[in-house]
Amino acid sequence: MMTDISPAQTITLAKIRHIEELERLDSSITFVERIGQLIHQIQAERGASCLYLASSGKRFSQARADIVVQNQQIETDFRQALQQYLDRHALTDAKQLTLISWILLGLDQLKNLRHQITLLKISFADCIESYNRFIQSLISLIFEITDSSVNSKVSTSLLTLYNLVQAKEFAGQERAVGSYLFGSGSMQSEHQQKLLELITQQNRHFELFSQFGAQELQQAWAVLQSSRLQQQHEHLRHQLTVAKDQQTLNTSASDTWFALCSERLSEIWLIQCQLVQSMHRMLAELSAHAKKDLAQTKQYLDAMTQSADPNHPLDSSFFNLSIPVESALQFQANEARHTAPVTSIMQLLQQQSQQIAEMEVTLADTKKALSERKVIERAKGLLMRKFDIDEMEAYKQLRSTAMTQNRKIVDIAENILAQTHFSRD
């Protein structure tokens, strides 16, 4: 037997769907948290492996072995979290699933990579790039989860997290490159250039992190920047960036550099944990508010039903042309909020449209930042293929052109893509 569907039912259903969406988002944050933990541990393994290779296997052997054992448990935890995420998100899109496939392939082949490092059968450059590739696949998954979020506040927080994780990854690569240089006892210009590019990249993402991050996160970052740890790190960083090619480096400084960088990464990790916990709190507050809104909506609907005139059951306000509804139909955030009790279906719908519109306005700003990142990545890919250069060099070209023309990097990237498209046509 079919039952007529009423506006009251679909209004209530929309509220329920919103609550379910927030619950799924919280599970997404939990999964992203697991991704961040795996990245953090693989970064530690990469650093120890680079020191192990730099010393030809004479140092950091046991420390590296201990990290590997710990990471194997983290990998198991990640696989379990992944399964829970997929169970909770039955409609995970093809892009995320493809990235997950790459990540699982990398996890399956970590054992062989570790074996090559133990036997000193892999170069420093190949070692660091192998770990970088795996970590970048994890960071890319965070980006795609961020891009799929439909809640403005959560999306902004995820974008903040993405930039912090990406900056931390460049800081981790800086630790690895610096450890190798100090450990080898000699400056090599190609690694020094890599170091300079890593510093530029991490600064860019730290700036974006500060731009999108809440005030408490900005304060935590400011404290770290002014700390004695940062000053000591900057002192050793300066030694590496100003040294001449083939200049002798103090090998004993490798331990100090590694320790300082590790402590710095741990401090950044604490900020990352702080951000994740704030996201869980935010979602709990949003969920509580949504449930309260649902209960209030049901009360309004019950009151309307009880007060309805049985002789005039229809609410004719939809066709009352003196009441503007066009902005609500288009979800434009320019309607005044109703502070008094809602007394009609029309008011409920206008209120709901306004709430959605306000979220979409904020979400649009976040999506713009995500879209710009995609444009820049696509342009970098074109430059890499065209000139047979690596990612760092491609970004360097984009940045240099932008500075020369006094324009934004994304504008330069859009021009490159447009010119390529035009030449194909």
Short mmCIF file of C-alpha atoms in Angstrom, two decimals:
data_model
loop_
_atom_site.label_atom_id
_atom_site.label_comp_id
_atom_site.label_asym_id
_atom_site.label_seq_id
_atom_site.Cartn_x
_atom_site.Cartn_y
_atom_site.Cartn_z
CA MET A 1 0.00 0.00 0.00
CA MET A 2 1.47 3.35 -1.05
CA THR A 3 1.55 6.27 1.36
CA ASP A 4 1.67 9.85 0.21
CA ILE A 5 4.97 11.52 1.04
CA SER A 6 4.52 14.88 2.73
CA PRO A 7 6.80 17.92 3.08
CA ALA A 8 6.91 17.27 6.82
CA GLN A 9 8.35 13.78 6.22
CA THR A 10 11.05 14.96 3.81
CA ILE A 11 12.03 17.90 6.05
CA THR A 12 12.52 15.44 8.91
CA LEU A 13 14.38 13.03 6.62
CA ALA A 14 16.76 15.83 5.57
CA LYS A 15 17.59 16.48 9.23
CA ILE A 16 18.20 12.76 9.83
CA ARG A 17 20.45 12.54 6.74
CA HIS A 18 22.47 15.50 8.06
CA ILE A 19 23.06 13.70 11.36
CA GLU A 20 24.11 10.53 9.53
CA GLU A 21 26.46 12.59 7.39
CA LEU A 22 28.12 14.06 10.49
CA GLU A 23 28.56 10.57 11.95
CA ARG A 24 30.23 9.40 8.74
CA LEU A 25 32.48 12.46 8.82
CA ASP A 26 33.58 11.57 12.33
CA SER A 27 34.54 8.10 11.11
CA SER A 28 36.46 9.77 8.27
CA ILE A 29 38.39 11.85 10.80
CA THR A 30 39.21 8.68 12.74
CA PHE A 31 40.55 7.09 9.56
CA VAL A 32 42.54 10.20 8.65
CA GLU A 33 43.98 10.06 12.15
CA ARG A 34 45.20 6.53 11.43
CA ILE A 35 46.69 7.65 8.12
CA GLY A 36 48.56 10.39 9.98
CA GLN A 37 49.92 7.88 12.51
CA LEU A 38 51.21 5.64 9.72
CA ILE A 39 52.84 8.61 7.95
CA HIS A 40 54.50 9.69 11.20
CA GLN A 41 55.99 6.24 11.78
CA ILE A 42 57.13 5.70 8.20
CA GLN A 43 58.85 9.10 8.38
CA ALA A 44 60.77 7.90 11.44
CA GLU A 45 61.74 4.70 9.59
CA ARG A 46 62.90 6.71 6.58
CA GLY A 47 65.11 8.91 8.76
CA ALA A 48 66.73 5.96 10.51
CA SER A 49 67.20 4.15 7.19
CA CYS A 50 68.97 7.15 5.67
CA LEU A 51 71.41 7.33 8.60
CA TYR A 52 71.94 3.59 8.34
CA LEU A 53 72.83 3.90 4.64
CA ALA A 54 74.96 7.02 5.16
CA SER A 55 77.11 5.09 7.66
CA SER A 56 77.27 2.00 5.40
CA GLY A 57 75.28 0.04 7.97
CA LYS A 58 77.58 0.83 10.89
CA ARG A 59 75.12 3.02 12.82
CA PHE A 60 71.40 3.09 13.65
CA SER A 61 71.02 -0.60 12.83
CA GLN A 62 69.24 -1.51 16.07
CA ALA A 63 67.24 1.72 16.23
CA ARG A 64 66.02 1.15 12.69
CA ALA A 65 65.14 -2.48 13.47
CA ASP A 66 63.10 -1.39 16.50
CA ILE A 67 61.18 1.16 14.41
CA VAL A 68 60.41 -1.46 11.75
CA VAL A 69 58.96 -3.83 14.38
CA GLN A 70 56.81 -1.03 15.76
CA ASN A 71 55.69 -0.04 12.27
CA GLN A 72 54.54 -3.53 11.42
CA GLN A 73 51.93 -3.26 14.19
CA ILE A 74 50.97 0.23 12.97
CA GLU A 75 50.48 -1.22 9.47
CA THR A 76 48.15 -3.90 10.88
CA ASP A 77 46.19 -1.22 12.75
CA PHE A 78 45.94 0.81 9.55
CA ARG A 79 44.53 -2.13 7.59
CA GLN A 80 41.89 -2.65 10.27
CA ALA A 81 41.00 1.06 10.25
CA LEU A 82 40.80 0.96 6.46
CA GLN A 83 38.34 -1.95 6.57
CA GLN A 84 36.19 -0.10 9.11
CA TYR A 85 36.26 3.01 6.93
CA LEU A 86 35.15 1.07 3.85
CA ASP A 87 32.42 -0.67 5.83
CA ARG A 88 31.17 2.70 7.06
CA HIS A 89 31.42 4.38 3.63
CA ALA A 90 29.79 1.97 1.23
CA LEU A 91 29.80 4.57 -1.55
CA THR A 92 33.53 5.37 -1.44
CA ASP A 93 34.34 6.79 -4.88
CA ALA A 94 36.67 5.33 -7.51
CA LYS A 95 39.46 7.87 -6.89
CA GLN A 96 39.72 6.99 -3.21
CA LEU A 97 39.56 3.26 -3.92
CA THR A 98 42.29 3.55 -6.55
CA LEU A 99 44.54 5.44 -4.12
CA ILE A 100 43.82 2.83 -1.47
CA SER A 101 44.88 0.14 -3.96
CA TRP A 102 48.22 1.89 -4.50
CA ILE A 103 48.71 2.19 -0.73
CA LEU A 104 47.98 -1.50 -0.16
CA LEU A 105 50.44 -2.38 -2.93
CA GLY A 106 53.08 -0.27 -1.19
CA LEU A 107 52.35 -1.91 2.17
CA ASP A 108 52.72 -5.34 0.60
CA GLN A 109 56.12 -4.43 -0.84
CA LEU A 110 57.59 -2.65 2.21
CA LYS A 111 59.16 -5.89 3.40
CA ASN A 112 61.27 -6.16 0.25
CA LEU A 113 62.32 -2.50 0.47
CA ARG A 114 63.42 -2.97 4.06
CA HIS A 115 65.40 -6.06 3.10
CA GLN A 116 67.25 -4.15 0.37
CA ILE A 117 68.15 -1.42 2.87
CA THR A 118 69.40 -3.95 5.43
CA LEU A 119 71.68 -5.52 2.82
CA LEU A 120 72.82 -2.07 1.58
CA LYS A 121 71.53 -2.99 -1.88
CA ILE A 122 69.83 0.36 -2.48
CA SER A 123 71.24 3.86 -2.87
CA PHE A 124 70.37 6.72 -0.54
CA ALA A 125 68.54 8.54 -3.34
CA ASP A 126 66.43 5.50 -4.24
CA CYS A 127 65.75 4.78 -0.57
CA ILE A 128 64.41 8.22 0.21
CA GLU A 129 62.38 8.42 -3.00
CA SER A 130 60.83 5.02 -2.30
CA TYR A 131 59.65 6.12 1.13
CA ASN A 132 58.58 9.50 -0.28
CA ARG A 133 56.40 7.78 -2.88
CA PHE A 134 54.62 5.69 -0.26
CA ILE A 135 54.09 8.61 2.10
CA GLN A 136 52.80 10.79 -0.75
CA SER A 137 50.21 8.14 -1.62
CA LEU A 138 48.93 8.38 1.96
CA ILE A 139 48.87 12.18 1.85
CA SER A 140 47.00 12.06 -1.47
CA LEU A 141 44.31 9.95 0.21
CA ILE A 142 43.92 12.61 2.91
CA PHE A 143 43.46 15.17 0.15
CA GLU A 144 40.75 13.11 -1.57
CA ILE A 145 38.90 12.58 1.71
CA THR A 146 39.10 16.34 2.23
CA ASP A 147 37.78 16.97 -1.27
CA SER A 148 34.81 14.65 -0.71
CA SER A 149 33.69 16.37 2.52
CA VAL A 150 30.41 18.27 2.16
CA ASN A 151 30.52 20.03 5.53
CA SER A 152 32.20 23.43 5.38
CA LYS A 153 33.73 23.40 8.87
CA VAL A 154 35.01 19.85 8.56
CA SER A 155 36.34 20.50 5.05
CA THR A 156 38.25 23.58 6.26
CA SER A 157 39.72 21.63 9.18
CA LEU A 158 40.71 18.78 6.87
CA LEU A 159 42.36 21.25 4.52
CA THR A 160 44.27 22.66 7.49
CA LEU A 161 45.31 19.12 8.42
CA TYR A 162 46.34 18.29 4.86
CA ASN A 163 48.67 21.29 4.67
CA LEU A 164 50.17 20.50 8.08
CA VAL A 165 50.78 16.86 7.13
CA GLN A 166 52.28 17.90 3.79
CA ALA A 167 54.55 20.47 5.47
CA LYS A 168 55.58 17.88 8.06
CA GLU A 169 56.44 15.47 5.24
CA PHE A 170 58.76 18.02 3.62
CA ALA A 171 60.28 18.60 7.06
CA GLY A 172 60.78 14.83 7.34
CA GLN A 173 62.50 14.75 3.96
CA GLU A 174 64.69 17.63 5.15
CA ARG A 175 65.71 15.52 8.14
CA ALA A 176 66.61 12.62 5.86
CA VAL A 177 68.64 14.69 3.40
CA GLY A 178 70.45 16.59 6.16
CA SER A 179 71.18 13.36 8.03
CA TYR A 180 72.72 11.86 4.94
CA LEU A 181 74.85 14.94 4.26
CA PHE A 182 76.18 15.19 7.82
CA GLY A 183 76.58 11.40 7.98
CA SER A 184 78.56 11.27 4.73
CA GLY A 185 80.85 14.08 5.94
CA SER A 186 80.77 15.97 2.65
CA MET A 187 78.48 18.53 1.01
CA GLN A 188 77.02 17.52 -2.33
CA SER A 189 75.45 20.28 -4.35
CA GLU A 190 72.55 18.20 -5.72
CA HIS A 191 71.45 17.25 -2.20
CA GLN A 192 71.92 20.82 -1.01
CA GLN A 193 69.63 22.04 -3.79
CA LYS A 194 67.08 19.44 -2.75
CA LEU A 195 67.33 20.71 0.83
CA LEU A 196 66.65 24.31 -0.24
CA GLU A 197 63.61 23.24 -2.24
CA LEU A 198 62.26 21.23 0.69
CA ILE A 199 62.56 24.26 2.96
CA THR A 200 60.63 26.38 0.44
CA GLN A 201 57.93 23.74 0.07
CA GLN A 202 57.38 23.21 3.77
CA ASN A 203 57.23 26.97 4.39
CA ARG A 204 54.51 27.28 1.74
CA HIS A 205 52.37 24.60 3.37
CA PHE A 206 53.00 25.94 6.87
CA GLU A 207 51.70 29.31 5.65
CA LEU A 208 48.54 27.65 4.29
CA PHE A 209 48.16 25.74 7.56
CA SER A 210 48.27 29.04 9.45
CA GLN A 211 45.85 30.63 6.99
CA PHE A 212 43.15 27.99 7.47
CA GLY A 213 43.94 26.93 11.05
CA ALA A 214 42.04 28.08 14.12
CA GLN A 215 43.61 30.63 16.46
CA GLU A 216 44.68 28.00 19.01
CA LEU A 217 46.60 26.15 16.29
CA GLN A 218 48.23 29.35 15.07
CA GLN A 219 49.34 30.06 18.64
CA ALA A 220 50.81 26.56 19.03
CA TRP A 221 52.72 27.02 15.78
CA ALA A 222 53.97 30.46 16.86
CA VAL A 223 55.29 28.99 20.14
CA LEU A 224 57.22 26.32 18.24
CA GLN A 225 58.65 28.89 15.82
CA SER A 226 60.03 30.99 18.68
CA SER A 227 61.37 28.06 20.70
CA ARG A 228 65.00 27.24 21.45
CA LEU A 229 64.52 24.03 19.49
CA GLN A 230 63.72 26.00 16.36
CA GLN A 231 66.74 28.26 16.87
CA GLN A 232 69.08 25.27 17.20
CA HIS A 233 67.53 23.67 14.15
CA GLU A 234 67.94 26.88 12.13
CA HIS A 235 71.62 27.05 13.16
CA LEU A 236 72.40 23.60 11.73
CA ARG A 237 70.15 24.20 8.73
CA HIS A 238 72.21 27.33 7.99
CA GLN A 239 75.42 25.27 7.99
CA LEU A 240 73.98 22.99 5.36
CA THR A 241 72.52 25.69 3.13
CA VAL A 242 75.67 27.87 2.95
CA ALA A 243 78.30 25.12 2.64
CA LYS A 244 80.23 24.88 -0.62
CA ASP A 245 80.14 21.83 -2.87
CA GLN A 246 82.48 19.08 -1.55
CA GLN A 247 83.07 21.05 1.66
CA THR A 248 83.83 18.81 4.63
CA LEU A 249 80.99 18.49 7.14
CA ASN A 250 81.24 17.50 10.78
CA THR A 251 79.97 13.90 10.87
CA SER A 252 79.41 14.12 14.63
CA ALA A 253 76.72 16.73 13.92
CA SER A 254 74.57 14.07 12.27
CA ASP A 255 73.29 12.82 15.63
CA THR A 256 72.46 16.35 16.77
CA TRP A 257 70.74 17.17 13.48
CA PHE A 258 68.71 13.98 13.55
CA ALA A 259 67.70 14.53 17.17
CA LEU A 260 66.71 18.17 16.59
CA CYS A 261 64.73 17.36 13.46
CA SER A 262 63.05 14.44 15.20
CA GLU A 263 62.09 16.63 18.14
CA ARG A 264 60.78 19.26 15.74
CA LEU A 265 58.72 16.64 13.91
CA SER A 266 57.38 15.40 17.24
CA GLU A 267 56.29 18.93 18.14
CA ILE A 268 54.55 19.27 14.77
CA TRP A 269 52.96 15.87 15.40
CA LEU A 270 51.56 17.15 18.71
CA ILE A 271 49.99 20.10 16.87
CA GLN A 272 48.57 17.59 14.36
CA CYS A 273 47.07 15.56 17.23
CA GLN A 274 45.66 18.76 18.71
CA LEU A 275 44.01 19.56 15.38
CA VAL A 276 42.51 16.07 15.06
CA GLN A 277 41.09 16.20 18.58
CA SER A 278 39.58 19.62 17.90
CA MET A 279 37.91 18.14 14.81
CA HIS A 280 36.37 15.34 16.89
CA ARG A 281 35.09 17.91 19.40
CA MET A 282 33.71 20.07 16.62
CA LEU A 283 31.86 17.13 15.08
CA ALA A 284 30.45 16.15 18.47
CA GLU A 285 29.13 19.71 18.89
CA LEU A 286 27.73 19.77 15.35
CA SER A 287 26.06 16.41 15.89
CA ALA A 288 24.54 17.51 19.21
CA HIS A 289 23.25 20.70 17.57
CA ALA A 290 21.83 18.72 14.63
CA LYS A 291 20.01 16.33 16.95
CA LYS A 292 18.60 19.26 18.92
CA ASP A 293 17.50 20.85 15.63
CA LEU A 294 15.78 17.61 14.62
CA ALA A 295 13.92 17.39 17.91
CA GLN A 296 12.87 21.04 17.63
CA THR A 297 11.72 20.53 14.04
CA LYS A 298 9.57 17.59 15.11
CA GLN A 299 8.03 19.76 17.82
CA TYR A 300 7.21 22.47 15.29
CA LEU A 301 5.66 19.92 12.92
CA ASP A 302 3.60 18.35 15.70
CA ALA A 303 2.37 21.77 16.78
CA MET A 304 1.42 22.63 13.20
CA THR A 305 -0.49 19.36 12.86
CA GLN A 306 -2.40 19.95 16.09
CA SER A 307 -3.30 23.53 15.20
CA ALA A 308 -4.24 22.79 11.60
CA ASP A 309 -7.76 23.68 10.51
CA PRO A 310 -9.39 20.46 9.26
CA ASN A 311 -11.57 22.55 6.95
CA HIS A 312 -8.51 24.16 5.35
CA PRO A 313 -5.77 21.50 5.44
CA LEU A 314 -3.66 22.99 2.69
CA ASP A 315 -0.98 25.59 3.32
CA SER A 316 -1.17 27.92 0.32
CA SER A 317 1.96 29.90 1.21
CA PHE A 318 4.01 28.35 -1.62
CA PHE A 319 1.86 30.22 -4.17
CA ASN A 320 1.70 33.41 -2.14
CA LEU A 321 3.80 35.53 -4.48
CA SER A 322 4.27 38.22 -1.89
CA ILE A 323 6.57 35.83 0.01
CA PRO A 324 10.00 35.62 -1.69
CA VAL A 325 11.33 32.10 -2.09
CA GLU A 326 13.66 32.34 -5.07
CA SER A 327 16.84 32.77 -2.99
CA ALA A 328 15.81 29.83 -0.82
CA LEU A 329 15.21 27.65 -3.89
CA GLN A 330 18.68 28.56 -5.16
CA PHE A 331 20.23 28.20 -1.69
CA GLN A 332 21.55 31.75 -1.57
CA ALA A 333 22.81 32.89 1.83
CA ASN A 334 20.99 36.21 2.07
CA GLU A 335 17.87 35.41 4.04
CA ALA A 336 17.27 36.69 7.58
CA ARG A 337 17.27 33.96 10.23
CA HIS A 338 14.01 33.19 12.04
CA THR A 339 14.47 33.75 15.78
CA ALA A 340 10.81 33.34 16.74
CA PRO A 341 9.12 29.89 16.83
CA VAL A 342 8.46 28.51 13.37
CA THR A 343 4.75 28.32 12.64
CA SER A 344 4.60 27.14 9.03
CA ILE A 345 6.16 24.67 6.62
CA MET A 346 7.27 27.65 4.56
CA GLN A 347 9.30 29.05 7.46
CA LEU A 348 10.86 25.66 8.16
CA LEU A 349 11.93 25.26 4.54
CA GLN A 350 13.33 28.77 4.35
CA GLN A 351 15.28 28.16 7.54
CA GLN A 352 16.64 24.87 6.23
CA SER A 353 17.59 26.36 2.86
CA GLN A 354 19.39 29.19 4.67
CA GLN A 355 21.38 26.75 6.82
CA ILE A 356 22.48 24.80 3.75
CA ALA A 357 23.31 28.01 1.88
CA GLU A 358 25.53 29.28 4.69
CA MET A 359 27.45 25.99 4.76
CA GLU A 360 27.89 26.07 0.99
CA VAL A 361 29.31 29.60 1.02
CA THR A 362 32.06 28.56 3.43
CA LEU A 363 32.54 25.26 1.64
CA ALA A 364 33.04 27.09 -1.67
CA ASP A 365 36.09 28.90 -0.26
CA THR A 366 37.63 25.62 0.84
CA LYS A 367 36.80 23.90 -2.44
CA LYS A 368 38.46 26.79 -4.28
CA ALA A 369 41.70 26.15 -2.39
CA LEU A 370 41.44 22.44 -3.19
CA SER A 371 40.72 23.19 -6.83
CA GLU A 372 43.76 25.49 -7.05
CA ARG A 373 45.92 22.71 -5.67
CA LYS A 374 44.61 20.34 -8.37
CA VAL A 375 45.35 22.90 -11.10
CA ILE A 376 48.91 23.38 -9.82
CA GLU A 377 49.45 19.61 -9.61
CA ARG A 378 48.21 19.12 -13.18
CA ALA A 379 50.48 21.90 -14.46
CA LYS A 380 53.44 20.38 -12.62
CA GLY A 381 52.68 17.04 -14.26
CA LEU A 382 52.69 18.63 -17.70
CA LEU A 383 56.02 20.36 -17.05
CA MET A 384 57.54 17.13 -15.70
CA ARG A 385 56.58 15.21 -18.83
CA LYS A 386 57.49 17.98 -21.26
CA PHE A 387 60.93 18.80 -19.85
CA ASP A 388 61.72 15.45 -18.17
CA ILE A 389 62.18 17.08 -14.75
CA ASP A 390 61.17 16.08 -11.24
CA GLU A 391 58.31 17.51 -9.21
CA MET A 392 60.46 19.96 -7.26
CA GLU A 393 61.94 21.45 -10.42
CA ALA A 394 58.49 21.75 -12.00
CA TYR A 395 57.19 23.66 -8.99
CA LYS A 396 60.32 25.78 -8.98
CA GLN A 397 59.60 26.81 -12.59
CA LEU A 398 56.01 27.69 -11.72
CA ARG A 399 57.09 29.75 -8.73
CA SER A 400 59.86 31.52 -10.64
CA THR A 401 57.50 32.47 -13.49
CA ALA A 402 54.89 33.70 -11.01
CA MET A 403 57.45 35.90 -9.23
CA THR A 404 58.79 37.28 -12.51
CA GLN A 405 55.30 38.18 -13.75
CA ASN A 406 54.06 39.22 -10.28
CA ARG A 407 51.15 36.79 -10.50
CA LYS A 408 49.77 33.92 -8.48
CA ILE A 409 51.16 30.43 -9.09
CA VAL A 410 47.67 29.12 -9.81
CA ASP A 411 47.26 31.71 -12.60
CA ILE A 412 50.49 30.53 -14.22
CA ALA A 413 49.34 26.93 -13.87
CA GLU A 414 45.99 27.72 -15.49
CA ASN A 415 47.78 29.39 -18.43
CA ILE A 416 49.96 26.32 -18.95
CA LEU A 417 46.93 24.04 -18.96
CA ALA A 418 45.00 26.36 -21.28
CA GLN A 419 47.90 26.59 -23.74
CA THR A 420 48.26 22.81 -23.77
CA HIS A 421 44.54 22.39 -24.39
CA PHE A 422 44.63 25.03 -27.17
CA SER A 423 47.59 23.36 -28.88
CA ARG A 424 45.75 20.03 -28.87
CA ASP A 425 42.70 21.63 -30.44
#
